[in-house]
Amino acid sequence: MSSTEVAQARRIVTEIPGPKSQALQERRKKAVAQGVGSVLPVYVQRAGGGIVEDIDGNSLIDFGSGIAVTNVGNADPRVAERAGEQLSRFTHTCFMVNPYEGYVEVAEALNRLTPGGHEKRTVLLNSGAEAVENAVKIARSATGRQAVVVFDHAYHGRTNLTMALTAKNMPYKHGFGPFAGEVHRIPMAYPYRWPTGPQDCGREAAAQAIDQITKQVGAENVAAVLIEPIQGEGGFIVPGEGFLPALADFCGDNGIAFIADEVQTGFARTGRMFACEHEGVVPDLITTAKGIAGGLPLAAVTGRAELMDAVHGGGLGGTYGGNPAACAAALASIEAIESDGLVERAGAIGERMLTRLRALAERHDIIGDVRGRGAMVAIELVQGADDTTPNGEAMGRVVSYCHQQGLVLLTAGTYGNVIRMLPPLVIGDDLLDEGLSIIEEAFDRL
Ligand SMILES: Cc1ncc(COP(=O)(O)O)c(C=O)c1O
């Protein structure tokens, strides 16, 4: 259920961005560091369900969810009420000073919801990057090893270690080095661009990855293999079938922690509570953030008790990690996902989107690939049917047209040629269809 106050209809009454947004954008230039970008600078007044309302009175269809965060909808009344109730009792004590029940309840919920029936522990943090940093710390501490294996096209955050773990230079790493060491990058099972075609991509890529790890790094030196079960910023790359299970098995056989970074894919987004479940993979450690708390900043590492508890007392934490209001929001948000059937809803959204977008790809040679799982769907643009050279220019034109029509749409991809769609899981079918029609129109007008 979404905020009922926000009318669930697209309504465009000014140019996009409108005059008030443009004025604020000018003001912002003198106040906000220019390194912080905004995909679509319409300044927000309210949001709920599948709609973002701006300060000029426009209502835009939301295909972004604040980058996969508002899975349960923006300002969901249950999330707002529970977080508000908590805020009125106490705002902060620091769990490391005086603990509180909400933190323990969120840890219990994550231990229950994440894949695997083994005994687990959880630590709460503030952001996805901080969760990934902590997962690496835990893996290193528990294994006594240092090397971390990551993949082409990976994105794990903007802190120093997570920049090192991230693949793409511009804009994430450029000029920000030196980076942390003992990070080893290997090829990703990217079916659309795999040299022998998609059919055997998962199997071949796994063999190559394992060979590279054993020959170049030495399995006995590897603390962790860190992977997004579906790569997010890299362009919603769903790894070739069998790749994740083969890597997880290899890790299990060699005492390596298999870390699934589910920061973007988690909390029902892909039609499962966690994307690893699509191939029955049980990670040793799992990082979560974004969709966990309906928009409040919260993140977590959840994992095998023996790994998590290998870290010395006081070795994990942070002033705000597991803030009480964020914990309250997470508990309401998790309840909403479960009671509203949002895992199933994400699956239905995915089917609806993939069907329409695959039909669109039949009509347009520049759509090289339509892919995704659940409400995490992307289209990769190329030059033509026989030329898979990335087509960032066409992507820019399509996205710009959609923005003008009032559709919040995001981009991604190492080559800057992927349009990604992440609607809130509470969006209605009518808004979903209208958003897809705008995308179709954009391609038809190219
Ligand atoms: C897979 C993945 N890991 C980590 C991060 C970093 O999360 P945050 O921006 O909360 O630090 C992101 C953010 O997009 C992500 O998609």
Short mmCIF file of C-alpha atoms and ligand atoms in Angstrom, two decimals:
data_model
loop_
_atom_site.label_atom_id
_atom_site.label_comp_id
_atom_site.label_asym_id
_atom_site.label_seq_id
_atom_site.Cartn_x
_atom_site.Cartn_y
_atom_site.Cartn_z
CA MET A 1 0.00 0.00 0.00
CA SER A 2 1.40 3.39 -0.88
CA SER A 3 0.84 6.89 0.38
CA THR A 4 -2.76 7.57 -0.65
CA GLU A 5 -2.28 11.34 -0.63
CA VAL A 6 -0.27 11.39 -3.82
CA ALA A 7 -2.60 11.10 -6.82
CA GLN A 8 -1.47 8.19 -8.95
CA ALA A 9 -1.48 9.96 -12.32
CA ARG A 10 1.15 11.59 -14.49
CA ARG A 11 0.55 15.31 -14.88
CA ILE A 12 2.90 17.68 -16.69
CA VAL A 13 2.06 21.37 -16.33
CA THR A 14 5.43 23.03 -17.12
CA GLU A 15 8.51 22.25 -19.12
CA ILE A 16 10.75 19.74 -17.31
CA PRO A 17 12.49 20.94 -15.18
CA GLY A 18 9.96 23.69 -14.47
CA PRO A 19 10.78 27.31 -13.53
CA LYS A 20 10.91 26.74 -9.76
CA SER A 21 13.21 23.76 -10.20
CA GLN A 22 15.41 25.75 -12.54
CA ALA A 23 15.67 28.57 -10.00
CA LEU A 24 16.62 26.11 -7.26
CA GLN A 25 19.16 24.52 -9.56
CA GLU A 26 20.82 27.94 -9.96
CA ARG A 27 20.78 28.47 -6.17
CA ARG A 28 22.22 25.03 -5.67
CA LYS A 29 25.22 25.81 -7.87
CA LYS A 30 26.41 28.34 -5.30
CA ALA A 31 25.82 26.03 -2.33
CA VAL A 32 26.34 22.39 -3.32
CA ALA A 33 29.60 20.85 -4.51
CA GLN A 34 29.40 20.37 -8.26
CA GLY A 35 30.79 16.82 -7.97
CA VAL A 36 27.33 15.74 -6.80
CA GLY A 37 25.18 15.15 -9.87
CA SER A 38 21.40 14.78 -10.28
CA VAL A 39 19.98 12.64 -13.09
CA LEU A 40 16.82 14.72 -13.46
CA PRO A 41 16.93 18.02 -11.53
CA VAL A 42 13.23 18.42 -10.79
CA TYR A 43 13.06 19.35 -7.13
CA VAL A 44 10.73 17.12 -5.15
CA GLN A 45 7.72 18.14 -3.10
CA ARG A 46 6.12 14.78 -2.32
CA ALA A 47 6.27 11.22 -3.53
CA GLY A 48 4.27 8.04 -3.10
CA GLY A 49 3.25 4.90 -4.97
CA GLY A 50 4.59 5.26 -8.51
CA ILE A 51 4.63 9.08 -8.55
CA VAL A 52 7.14 11.82 -7.74
CA GLU A 53 5.58 15.31 -7.45
CA ASP A 54 7.84 18.30 -8.07
CA ILE A 55 7.70 21.87 -6.77
CA ASP A 56 6.26 23.12 -10.08
CA GLY A 57 3.18 20.93 -9.75
CA ASN A 58 4.33 18.20 -12.15
CA SER A 59 3.69 14.55 -11.31
CA LEU A 60 6.28 12.22 -12.79
CA ILE A 61 6.14 8.45 -13.13
CA ASP A 62 8.87 6.90 -11.03
CA PHE A 63 10.97 4.21 -12.71
CA GLY A 64 13.92 4.82 -10.38
CA SER A 65 12.80 4.35 -6.73
CA GLY A 66 15.67 6.61 -5.68
CA ILE A 67 18.01 3.92 -7.12
CA ALA A 68 16.22 0.80 -5.85
CA VAL A 69 15.46 2.16 -2.40
CA THR A 70 11.73 2.84 -2.09
CA ASN A 71 10.71 -0.70 -2.95
CA VAL A 72 7.70 -0.44 -0.60
CA GLY A 73 6.82 2.99 -2.00
CA ASN A 74 7.87 6.46 -0.96
CA ALA A 75 6.59 7.70 2.41
CA ASP A 76 4.72 4.46 3.01
CA PRO A 77 2.40 5.39 5.90
CA ARG A 78 3.44 2.36 7.97
CA VAL A 79 7.14 3.17 7.56
CA ALA A 80 6.58 6.86 8.31
CA GLU A 81 4.41 6.14 11.34
CA ARG A 82 6.78 3.62 12.90
CA ALA A 83 9.87 5.76 12.29
CA GLY A 84 7.99 8.82 13.63
CA GLU A 85 6.89 6.98 16.76
CA GLN A 86 10.50 5.98 17.37
CA LEU A 87 11.75 9.54 16.77
CA SER A 88 9.33 10.82 19.40
CA ARG A 89 10.73 8.40 22.02
CA PHE A 90 14.49 8.68 21.35
CA THR A 91 16.48 9.65 18.28
CA HIS A 92 19.86 8.21 19.14
CA THR A 93 21.85 6.62 21.90
CA CYS A 94 24.49 4.83 19.79
CA PHE A 95 24.04 1.05 19.93
CA MET A 96 27.67 0.84 21.12
CA VAL A 97 26.78 2.95 24.18
CA ASN A 98 23.20 2.04 25.16
CA PRO A 99 21.60 -0.62 22.97
CA TYR A 100 17.90 -0.90 22.04
CA GLU A 101 15.52 -3.61 20.87
CA GLY A 102 14.95 -2.32 17.31
CA TYR A 103 18.54 -3.11 16.31
CA VAL A 104 18.24 -6.67 17.64
CA GLU A 105 14.88 -7.12 15.87
CA VAL A 106 16.33 -6.00 12.52
CA ALA A 107 19.27 -8.38 12.99
CA GLU A 108 16.83 -11.21 13.74
CA ALA A 109 14.76 -10.36 10.66
CA LEU A 110 17.83 -10.34 8.39
CA ASN A 111 19.10 -13.60 9.86
CA ARG A 112 15.70 -15.12 9.11
CA LEU A 113 15.24 -13.67 5.62
CA THR A 114 18.68 -14.12 4.04
CA PRO A 115 19.42 -17.39 2.23
CA GLY A 116 20.53 -20.46 4.21
CA GLY A 117 19.27 -22.12 7.39
CA HIS A 118 22.65 -21.91 9.18
CA GLU A 119 23.25 -19.83 12.28
CA LYS A 120 23.83 -16.18 11.39
CA ARG A 121 24.79 -12.86 12.89
CA THR A 122 24.26 -9.30 11.61
CA VAL A 123 25.96 -5.94 12.04
CA LEU A 124 24.09 -2.75 11.09
CA LEU A 125 25.72 0.18 9.31
CA ASN A 126 24.75 3.31 7.38
CA SER A 127 25.38 2.82 3.66
CA GLY A 128 25.97 0.16 1.06
CA ALA A 129 29.64 1.09 0.76
CA GLU A 130 30.10 0.79 4.51
CA ALA A 131 28.46 -2.64 4.46
CA VAL A 132 30.81 -3.82 1.72
CA GLU A 133 33.85 -2.44 3.58
CA ASN A 134 32.76 -4.29 6.70
CA ALA A 135 32.11 -7.54 4.83
CA VAL A 136 35.70 -7.42 3.56
CA LYS A 137 37.00 -6.63 7.06
CA ILE A 138 35.07 -9.60 8.47
CA ALA A 139 36.25 -11.97 5.71
CA ARG A 140 39.88 -10.92 6.21
CA SER A 141 39.69 -11.20 9.98
CA ALA A 142 37.98 -14.61 9.86
CA THR A 143 40.24 -16.18 7.20
CA GLY A 144 43.53 -14.50 8.11
CA ARG A 145 43.96 -13.81 4.36
CA GLN A 146 44.09 -10.53 2.45
CA ALA A 147 43.19 -10.88 -1.22
CA VAL A 148 39.73 -9.91 -2.46
CA VAL A 149 38.49 -11.01 -5.88
CA VAL A 150 36.05 -8.76 -7.74
CA PHE A 151 34.68 -8.59 -11.28
CA ASP A 152 34.65 -6.49 -14.41
CA HIS A 153 31.70 -4.04 -14.43
CA ALA A 154 31.37 -4.27 -10.62
CA TYR A 155 30.14 -1.39 -8.50
CA HIS A 156 30.53 -1.48 -4.73
CA GLY A 157 30.64 2.16 -3.59
CA ARG A 158 32.59 5.40 -3.31
CA THR A 159 34.76 5.00 -0.19
CA ASN A 160 38.45 4.25 -0.66
CA LEU A 161 38.24 0.46 -0.41
CA THR A 162 34.98 0.26 -2.36
CA MET A 163 36.40 2.48 -5.12
CA ALA A 164 39.18 -0.09 -5.43
CA LEU A 165 36.53 -2.82 -5.62
CA THR A 166 34.55 -0.88 -8.25
CA ALA A 167 35.51 -1.36 -11.90
CA LYS A 168 34.58 1.84 -13.71
CA ASN A 169 36.99 4.76 -13.66
CA MET A 170 34.75 7.66 -14.71
CA PRO A 171 33.10 9.07 -12.67
CA TYR A 172 33.70 6.84 -9.65
CA LYS A 173 37.49 6.61 -9.36
CA HIS A 174 39.03 9.22 -11.63
CA GLY A 175 41.61 11.29 -9.76
CA PHE A 176 40.74 9.78 -6.38
CA GLY A 177 43.62 7.31 -5.98
CA PRO A 178 45.75 5.78 -4.62
CA PHE A 179 43.41 2.89 -3.98
CA ALA A 180 43.48 0.04 -1.48
CA GLY A 181 45.61 -2.95 -2.42
CA GLU A 182 45.06 -6.72 -2.65
CA VAL A 183 42.08 -6.31 -4.97
CA HIS A 184 42.09 -8.66 -7.98
CA ARG A 185 39.68 -8.18 -10.87
CA ILE A 186 38.54 -10.99 -13.14
CA PRO A 187 36.11 -11.26 -16.09
CA MET A 188 32.37 -11.29 -15.49
CA ALA A 189 29.95 -13.77 -17.04
CA TYR A 190 28.27 -11.14 -19.24
CA PRO A 191 26.07 -13.19 -21.57
CA TYR A 192 25.37 -10.47 -24.15
CA ARG A 193 29.07 -9.73 -24.64
CA TRP A 194 30.60 -13.15 -23.98
CA PRO A 195 32.97 -14.01 -26.88
CA THR A 196 31.43 -17.44 -27.63
CA GLY A 197 27.82 -16.23 -27.16
CA PRO A 198 25.43 -16.46 -24.21
CA GLN A 199 24.82 -20.23 -24.29
CA ASP A 200 27.91 -21.40 -22.42
CA CYS A 201 28.82 -18.08 -20.84
CA GLY A 202 28.21 -19.13 -17.21
CA ARG A 203 30.22 -22.34 -17.44
CA GLU A 204 33.09 -20.88 -19.46
CA ALA A 205 33.35 -17.74 -17.36
CA ALA A 206 33.40 -19.75 -14.14
CA ALA A 207 36.21 -21.97 -15.47
CA GLN A 208 38.17 -18.88 -16.51
CA ALA A 209 37.58 -17.14 -13.17
CA ILE A 210 38.67 -20.16 -11.15
CA ASP A 211 41.75 -20.63 -13.33
CA GLN A 212 42.68 -16.98 -12.93
CA ILE A 213 42.18 -17.03 -9.15
CA THR A 214 44.23 -20.18 -8.65
CA LYS A 215 47.04 -19.21 -11.07
CA GLN A 216 47.36 -15.49 -10.43
CA VAL A 217 46.31 -15.00 -6.82
CA GLY A 218 46.43 -18.44 -5.19
CA ALA A 219 43.20 -19.69 -3.60
CA GLU A 220 44.96 -19.96 -0.24
CA ASN A 221 45.57 -16.17 -0.29
CA VAL A 222 41.98 -15.21 -1.02
CA ALA A 223 39.84 -13.94 1.84
CA ALA A 224 36.75 -13.27 -0.24
CA VAL A 225 35.12 -13.40 -3.64
CA LEU A 226 32.77 -10.42 -3.80
CA ILE A 227 30.03 -10.25 -6.41
CA GLU A 228 26.70 -8.59 -7.15
CA PRO A 229 24.29 -11.43 -8.04
CA ILE A 230 22.98 -9.07 -10.73
CA GLN A 231 25.35 -6.22 -11.45
CA GLY A 232 23.62 -2.89 -10.88
CA GLU A 233 25.62 0.13 -12.05
CA GLY A 234 27.42 -2.20 -14.48
CA GLY A 235 24.16 -2.43 -16.47
CA PHE A 236 21.91 -5.04 -14.83
CA ILE A 237 24.11 -7.87 -16.01
CA VAL A 238 22.47 -11.16 -15.05
CA PRO A 239 25.41 -13.60 -14.90
CA GLY A 240 25.34 -16.58 -17.28
CA GLU A 241 23.57 -19.54 -15.72
CA GLY A 242 25.76 -21.61 -13.42
CA PHE A 243 28.36 -18.88 -12.85
CA LEU A 244 27.30 -17.96 -9.31
CA PRO A 245 26.85 -21.56 -8.07
CA ALA A 246 30.25 -22.59 -9.53
CA LEU A 247 31.99 -19.66 -7.81
CA ALA A 248 30.19 -20.33 -4.51
CA ASP A 249 31.23 -24.00 -4.66
CA PHE A 250 34.83 -23.04 -5.42
CA CYS A 251 34.82 -20.69 -2.45
CA GLY A 252 33.35 -23.40 -0.20
CA ASP A 253 36.05 -25.87 -1.27
CA ASN A 254 38.87 -23.41 -0.63
CA GLY A 255 37.93 -21.69 2.62
CA ILE A 256 37.10 -18.42 0.81
CA ALA A 257 34.20 -16.26 1.99
CA PHE A 258 31.65 -15.87 -0.82
CA ILE A 259 30.16 -12.39 -0.38
CA ALA A 260 26.98 -11.48 -2.24
CA ASP A 261 26.58 -7.73 -2.55
CA GLU A 262 22.77 -7.48 -2.57
CA VAL A 263 22.73 -3.74 -1.89
CA GLN A 264 20.81 -3.06 -5.13
CA THR A 265 19.18 -6.47 -5.71
CA GLY A 266 17.87 -7.07 -2.20
CA PHE A 267 14.45 -6.85 -0.57
CA ALA A 268 12.13 -8.31 -3.19
CA ARG A 269 13.53 -6.21 -6.05
CA THR A 270 14.27 -9.14 -8.40
CA GLY A 271 11.19 -11.26 -7.67
CA ARG A 272 12.91 -13.06 -4.81
CA MET A 273 13.73 -11.61 -1.43
CA PHE A 274 17.41 -11.82 -2.49
CA ALA A 275 18.74 -12.32 -6.02
CA CYS A 276 21.04 -15.20 -4.98
CA GLU A 277 17.93 -17.31 -4.49
CA HIS A 278 17.30 -17.49 -8.26
CA GLU A 279 20.11 -20.03 -8.51
CA GLY A 280 19.88 -21.45 -5.00
CA VAL A 281 23.18 -19.85 -3.94
CA VAL A 282 23.80 -19.46 -0.21
CA PRO A 283 26.44 -16.77 0.42
CA ASP A 284 28.72 -16.84 3.45
CA LEU A 285 28.24 -13.08 3.88
CA ILE A 286 25.59 -10.85 2.35
CA THR A 287 25.57 -7.06 2.21
CA THR A 288 22.28 -5.14 2.16
CA ALA A 289 21.22 -1.47 2.16
CA LYS A 290 18.96 0.58 -0.17
CA GLY A 291 15.59 -1.26 -0.06
CA ILE A 292 16.02 -2.30 3.57
CA ALA A 293 14.32 0.65 5.28
CA GLY A 294 11.92 2.34 2.86
CA GLY A 295 14.27 5.27 2.29
CA LEU A 296 15.99 5.76 5.62
CA PRO A 297 19.75 5.18 5.68
CA LEU A 298 20.52 1.70 6.94
CA ALA A 299 22.79 -1.12 5.78
CA ALA A 300 23.88 -4.49 7.06
CA VAL A 301 26.27 -7.39 6.80
CA THR A 302 24.64 -10.71 7.59
CA GLY A 303 26.56 -13.96 7.56
CA ARG A 304 27.66 -17.25 9.01
CA ALA A 305 28.00 -16.95 12.78
CA GLU A 306 31.51 -18.40 12.77
CA LEU A 307 32.76 -15.76 10.30
CA MET A 308 30.89 -12.83 11.84
CA ASP A 309 31.92 -13.75 15.38
CA ALA A 310 35.58 -14.19 14.42
CA VAL A 311 36.04 -10.43 14.73
CA HIS A 312 37.34 -9.19 18.11
CA GLY A 313 35.02 -7.22 20.42
CA GLY A 314 34.80 -3.55 19.40
CA GLY A 315 36.15 -4.31 15.89
CA LEU A 316 32.85 -3.47 14.20
CA GLY A 317 30.40 -0.59 14.58
CA GLY A 318 30.08 3.15 14.07
CA THR A 319 28.25 6.04 15.73
CA TYR A 320 25.07 5.90 13.66
CA GLY A 321 25.07 2.27 12.51
CA GLY A 322 21.57 0.90 13.16
CA ASN A 323 20.05 4.27 14.04
CA PRO A 324 16.78 3.64 15.97
CA ALA A 325 14.52 5.45 13.47
CA ALA A 326 16.14 3.61 10.55
CA CYS A 327 15.63 0.30 12.41
CA ALA A 328 11.96 1.12 13.02
CA ALA A 329 11.57 1.98 9.33
CA ALA A 330 13.28 -1.29 8.35
CA LEU A 331 10.93 -3.35 10.52
CA ALA A 332 7.88 -1.65 8.99
CA SER A 333 9.33 -1.97 5.53
CA ILE A 334 10.09 -5.69 5.90
CA GLU A 335 6.58 -6.25 7.25
CA ALA A 336 5.15 -4.37 4.25
CA ILE A 337 7.17 -6.48 1.79
CA GLU A 338 5.88 -9.66 3.41
CA SER A 339 2.26 -8.68 4.02
CA ASP A 340 1.76 -6.95 0.65
CA GLY A 341 3.27 -9.83 -1.35
CA LEU A 342 5.88 -7.56 -2.93
CA VAL A 343 8.19 -10.45 -3.89
CA GLU A 344 5.43 -11.79 -6.16
CA ARG A 345 4.55 -8.28 -7.32
CA ALA A 346 8.17 -7.68 -8.41
CA GLY A 347 7.98 -10.88 -10.48
CA ALA A 348 4.75 -9.72 -12.15
CA ILE A 349 6.20 -6.25 -12.86
CA GLY A 350 9.22 -7.92 -14.47
CA GLU A 351 7.10 -10.10 -16.74
CA ARG A 352 5.04 -7.13 -17.85
CA MET A 353 8.12 -5.01 -18.58
CA LEU A 354 10.15 -7.73 -20.28
CA THR A 355 7.25 -8.72 -22.56
CA ARG A 356 6.73 -5.16 -23.82
CA LEU A 357 10.41 -4.31 -24.09
CA ARG A 358 11.25 -7.54 -25.94
CA ALA A 359 8.50 -6.72 -28.45
CA LEU A 360 10.01 -3.24 -28.78
CA ALA A 361 13.44 -4.77 -29.41
CA GLU A 362 11.94 -6.68 -32.35
CA ARG A 363 11.14 -3.33 -33.96
CA HIS A 364 14.44 -1.55 -33.19
CA ASP A 365 17.83 -2.94 -34.15
CA ILE A 366 19.60 -0.59 -31.79
CA ILE A 367 18.17 -2.50 -28.82
CA GLY A 368 20.85 -5.14 -28.47
CA ASP A 369 19.64 -6.76 -25.27
CA VAL A 370 16.65 -6.65 -22.93
CA ARG A 371 17.44 -8.27 -19.60
CA GLY A 372 16.76 -8.36 -15.91
CA ARG A 373 14.88 -10.11 -13.18
CA GLY A 374 11.73 -8.89 -11.47
CA ALA A 375 11.45 -5.13 -11.24
CA MET A 376 15.10 -4.69 -12.23
CA VAL A 377 15.05 -4.46 -16.01
CA ALA A 378 17.44 -2.88 -18.51
CA ILE A 379 17.89 -2.35 -22.22
CA GLU A 380 21.34 -2.15 -23.76
CA LEU A 381 21.69 0.06 -26.83
CA VAL A 382 24.05 -0.72 -29.70
CA GLN A 383 24.68 0.55 -33.22
CA GLY A 384 22.58 -2.06 -35.05
CA ALA A 385 21.63 -5.71 -35.53
CA ASP A 386 25.16 -6.74 -36.56
CA ASP A 387 27.11 -4.10 -34.70
CA THR A 388 27.20 -4.40 -30.91
CA THR A 389 29.31 -1.25 -30.47
CA PRO A 390 27.76 0.60 -27.51
CA ASN A 391 25.39 3.41 -28.50
CA GLY A 392 25.51 5.96 -25.71
CA GLU A 393 24.22 8.68 -28.00
CA ALA A 394 20.89 6.94 -28.66
CA MET A 395 20.58 6.15 -24.99
CA GLY A 396 20.99 9.82 -24.15
CA ARG A 397 18.27 10.83 -26.62
CA VAL A 398 15.80 8.21 -25.41
CA VAL A 399 16.33 9.08 -21.75
CA SER A 400 16.11 12.80 -22.40
CA TYR A 401 12.78 12.38 -24.27
CA CYS A 402 11.41 10.26 -21.40
CA HIS A 403 12.45 12.86 -18.85
CA GLN A 404 10.67 15.57 -20.86
CA GLN A 405 7.52 13.46 -20.82
CA GLY A 406 7.67 13.06 -17.06
CA LEU A 407 9.22 9.62 -16.65
CA VAL A 408 12.03 9.28 -14.11
CA LEU A 409 14.46 6.94 -15.82
CA LEU A 410 18.05 6.01 -14.92
CA THR A 411 21.07 4.97 -16.93
CA ALA A 412 23.91 2.56 -16.26
CA GLY A 413 26.61 0.44 -17.86
CA THR A 414 30.37 0.48 -18.18
CA TYR A 415 29.92 1.87 -21.70
CA GLY A 416 27.16 4.32 -20.71
CA ASN A 417 24.64 2.67 -23.05
CA VAL A 418 22.14 0.99 -20.72
CA ILE A 419 18.72 2.27 -19.66
CA ARG A 420 17.69 0.80 -16.35
CA MET A 421 14.27 0.55 -14.80
CA LEU A 422 13.63 0.14 -11.09
CA PRO A 423 9.99 1.06 -10.40
CA PRO A 424 8.70 0.96 -6.83
CA LEU A 425 7.09 -2.43 -6.26
CA VAL A 426 3.82 -0.70 -5.34
CA ILE A 427 3.44 1.02 -8.71
CA GLY A 428 0.07 0.34 -10.38
CA ASP A 429 -0.15 -1.47 -13.72
CA ASP A 430 -1.61 1.64 -15.37
CA LEU A 431 1.40 3.81 -14.48
CA LEU A 432 3.76 0.99 -15.39
CA ASP A 433 2.13 0.66 -18.81
CA GLU A 434 2.14 4.42 -19.32
CA GLY A 435 5.85 4.57 -18.50
CA LEU A 436 6.57 1.77 -20.94
CA SER A 437 4.51 3.55 -23.62
CA ILE A 438 6.67 6.66 -23.17
CA ILE A 439 9.79 4.54 -23.69
CA GLU A 440 8.27 2.98 -26.82
CA GLU A 441 7.39 6.43 -28.13
CA ALA A 442 10.96 7.60 -27.49
CA PHE A 443 12.34 4.79 -29.64
CA ASP A 444 9.73 5.27 -32.35
CA ARG A 445 10.69 8.97 -32.60
CA LEU A 446 14.46 8.38 -32.78
C1 LIG B 1 25.76 -3.29 -5.55
C2 LIG B 1 26.04 -2.03 -4.78
N1 LIG B 1 26.92 -2.07 -3.77
C3 LIG B 1 27.19 -0.97 -3.04
C4 LIG B 1 26.61 0.24 -3.33
C5 LIG B 1 26.94 1.45 -2.51
O1 LIG B 1 25.85 1.79 -1.73
P1 LIG B 1 25.76 3.26 -1.07
O2 LIG B 1 25.54 4.22 -2.17
O3 LIG B 1 24.59 3.15 -0.12
O4 LIG B 1 27.05 3.46 -0.35
C6 LIG B 1 25.69 0.33 -4.37
C7 LIG B 1 25.03 1.60 -4.72
O5 LIG B 1 24.52 1.83 -5.78
C8 LIG B 1 25.39 -0.84 -5.13
O6 LIG B 1 24.52 -0.82 -6.15
#
